[in-house]
Amino acid sequence: MSDDSGTHELTLQQAAGLLSGADMASTKAVPSRGIPAVMMTDGSNGLAMNLPDFSGKVPATCFPTSSAMAATWDPELVSRVAARIAIEAREAGAQVLLSPGMNLKRSPLGGRNFEYYSEDPHLTAELATGFVHGVQGQGIGACVKHYVANNQETDRMRVSAEVSERALREMYLHAFEQVVTRARPWLVMASYNRVNGTYVSQDERLLTGILRDEWGFGGVVVSDWGAVENRVLALSAGLDLEMPSTSGASDALVVQAVQEGALDPEVVHRSADRVAALARRTAHRGGGSTPHDADPDPDALAVLAAARSIVLLQNDRDVLPLDSAANVVVVGAFAHTPRFQGGGSAGVHARVPAGSIVEALEQRHAGRVTFAPGYDASGTDLLEDSLESAVTAARAADIAIVVVGSPESAESEGYDRADLHLPSVQEQLIRDVAAAAPRCVVVVIAGGPVHTETWRHEVDAIVATGLAGQGVSQALGAILVGDSEPSGRLAETWPVELSDTPSYLSFPGESGRSIYGEGIFVGYRGHDLAGGRVAFPFGHGLSYTSVEYSDVAVEPTDSGWAVSLVVHNRGRRPGRDVVQVYVEPPAESPVRRARRTLAGFASVAIEAGESRRVRIDVPTRALERWDERLDRWVLDAGTYGFAVGRSSRQLLVRADVDVAGVVETPPLTLDSTLVEWLDHPSAGPALRAAVAEADPSGRTSGMLTNPVAILMIGGLPIHRLAIDAGNALTTSMLDDIAASL
Ligand code: BGC
């Protein structure tokens, strides 16, 4: 029997039972009320479902990780991949996919950064929106995670992210807000960590005040696995479903709290209603039904996605694509067995092996291809004599391709990376081979940036594959020979040194706290404001053709601005360009702002010689800032720059736009400063007039107009000045003015 009227017909025990798992992955069913169980599975780069006996995972298509998909800057492609993952989830009997992960990369050391998209909240929001649409279009529930400020693995179940409200709103909450309000995911996962001292799983302001009341979220809040510290507090705060099973222990706590009068039974039924609604909504329609609107061939899609995610970082002397007659030596054991994903709950049992980069190249390249392993399969040790033989082979070849990467143990859920360096044997191998070979290309296989400063200047080309899934070898082979055009762009900055990164001094924190001292200046926001060198900037990526921009125009729209420009492909090859719009705030601002922030982008395929007009919409929010004193978003009046370019550091065309905005005047109190009073449009003149009248000697007025005096005392709370018997400023005068405003 199906009953959509909610769960008030259920006993308290039954309702409480819906609020925790039946086992590791499923909720409990109440068959008599037509409430089926909901089976959940991980799967951000492919279905990551455990076998029933936990001896392994269900074989599945392995797509690029989220970090690699982010390099496509293409929400539509992300959506296509997500749809295929959802289809495999449905075929395996699941109703919910515990993805996408959308935490920001506060530090390049984040152990799960490969599961996340970017250091930028706008790019994260667009891609995660695509993912949610792709999944839910297949009738599977998407679960955005890990809400919120879960930016490190170190001490992840206890650490408190100490973060300002402005940084929370503009950075860490922003992407969640966009996805919740636009893509309407059916679940949100509450993270393990605390925010400003309170466990997210028990934080009513985050789980109810912001998520539901402000953003209108109507779905289920599920805990990360094992994230609930106090079940009753968590439920009261708005955490509906605790996972995994606690073998009835937490259900009993909920029932007891109600019976003792400590918990309103309505709270239990409200959350049970949400879980029941999710169960009914996701109850299919039979596993394995025919996919609609989805790519028919997942393996081909995996290769396409991998090709689109590969980033050409450097290409001196146009060494790539390979000259078809060149004798090539491929060096590095990872060329034989490339890494293609990260470890932990997201890990996929790839149905199709990634194959060998050497073989993929042999299939496509006309010239000779040879191989020298250089280091062992773990990536950390040299093989005997292998360095010498790699160098000898490089000397004899026209070009050496050194394949390097972070070892499997470097990137996983559960711990952060120790540093950005490749294993020292790999760095040495690059330098030695580059010194011997006439030309040298380095292929980096890693889920995040690596340190390049000790070898980058010695080599001609650098290609970053990310962790590109089962299609990596085919995709890379096609790019190296020029059968595919490189079009990936970095979704995170590659710093010169780790110590250049804005969060360096406080990541991952200590004594249970991680102080987000860099505030909003995460990633390129911090690098660009400080102005120091980076190895490769946010948004960077080269192509085999050459693209120019012209005729930029910015017009107001109902929801913001439309930026349009003409993109010209001046080269002789087709290409794909990622046009990036950055907004630069007015020079005058009440708070320190980033020099520029990504506000819109478009991935555009463009034929050789073609010119195309491209339009990119920029929402008003992209110009706003969170005002901590007013506790809301504010659009400052002023001149904003709309700069269009190919990275945050390569801006090619721009237009300035005057925005009326509002000049916000925070409410005046006796604790406001003298300058705040004087600058206030009505209180300022009133204060000057009252002082002139009260002190005809001019002493007090003189104090208020002397620029040096204002420098010294202008920042004092005004009531501190009203106690000086020698001046005419009195608290009653201030009270009168404040009352008249
Ligand atoms: C991870 C989540 C994952 C869950 C279920 C947790 O350890 O943090 O991302 O969805 O396990 O596997």
GROMACS .gro file of N, CA and C and ligand atoms in nm, residues 42 98 112 115 145-146 156 189 192 224-225 345 413, ligand 1:
model
   51
   42ASP      N    1   2.846   0.544  -0.354
   42ASP     CA    2   2.940   0.647  -0.398
   42ASP      C    3   2.954   0.640  -0.549
   98LEU      N    4   2.600   0.928  -0.410
   98LEU     CA    5   2.656   1.019  -0.308
   98LEU      C    6   2.759   1.112  -0.373
  112ARG      N    7   4.164   1.485  -0.062
  112ARG     CA    8   4.053   1.449  -0.150
  112ARG      C    9   4.033   1.549  -0.261
  115GLU      N   10   3.870   1.458  -0.574
  115GLU     CA   11   3.725   1.436  -0.576
  115GLU      C   12   3.648   1.567  -0.589
  145LYS      N   13   2.797   1.711  -0.151
  145LYS     CA   14   2.874   1.689  -0.029
  145LYS      C   15   3.007   1.763  -0.041
  146HIS      N   16   3.081   1.785   0.063
  146HIS     CA   17   3.047   1.759   0.203
  146HIS      C   18   3.021   1.895   0.263
  156ARG      N   19   3.983   1.505   1.021
  156ARG     CA   20   3.859   1.549   0.956
  156ARG      C   21   3.734   1.528   1.039
  189MET      N   22   2.476   1.619   0.198
  189MET     CA   23   2.548   1.544   0.301
  189MET      C   24   2.619   1.639   0.397
  192TYR      N   25   3.189   1.590   0.824
  192TYR     CA   26   3.241   1.543   0.952
  192TYR      C   27   3.282   1.656   1.046
  224ASP      N   28   2.745   1.250   0.678
  224ASP     CA   29   2.854   1.171   0.625
  224ASP      C   30   2.864   1.047   0.715
  225TRP      N   31   2.926   0.944   0.662
  225TRP     CA   32   2.922   0.814   0.730
  225TRP      C   33   2.994   0.820   0.865
  345SER      N   34   3.666   0.605  -0.075
  345SER     CA   35   3.529   0.562  -0.106
  345SER      C   36   3.493   0.586  -0.252
  413GLU      N   37   4.143   0.967   0.009
  413GLU     CA   38   4.060   1.006   0.122
  413GLU      C   39   4.132   0.967   0.251
  742BGC     C1   40   3.301   0.974   0.279
  742BGC     C2   41   3.184   1.012   0.192
  742BGC     C3   42   3.121   0.887   0.136
  742BGC     C4   43   3.079   0.798   0.251
  742BGC     C5   44   3.009   0.671   0.207
  742BGC     C6   45   3.263   0.870   0.383
  742BGC     O1   46   3.377   0.823   0.448
  742BGC     O2   47   3.351   1.090   0.343
  742BGC     O3   48   3.227   1.095   0.088
  742BGC     O4   49   3.011   0.921   0.057
  742BGC     O5   50   3.194   0.762   0.326
  742BGC     O6   51   3.098   0.585   0.147
   0.00000   0.00000   0.00000
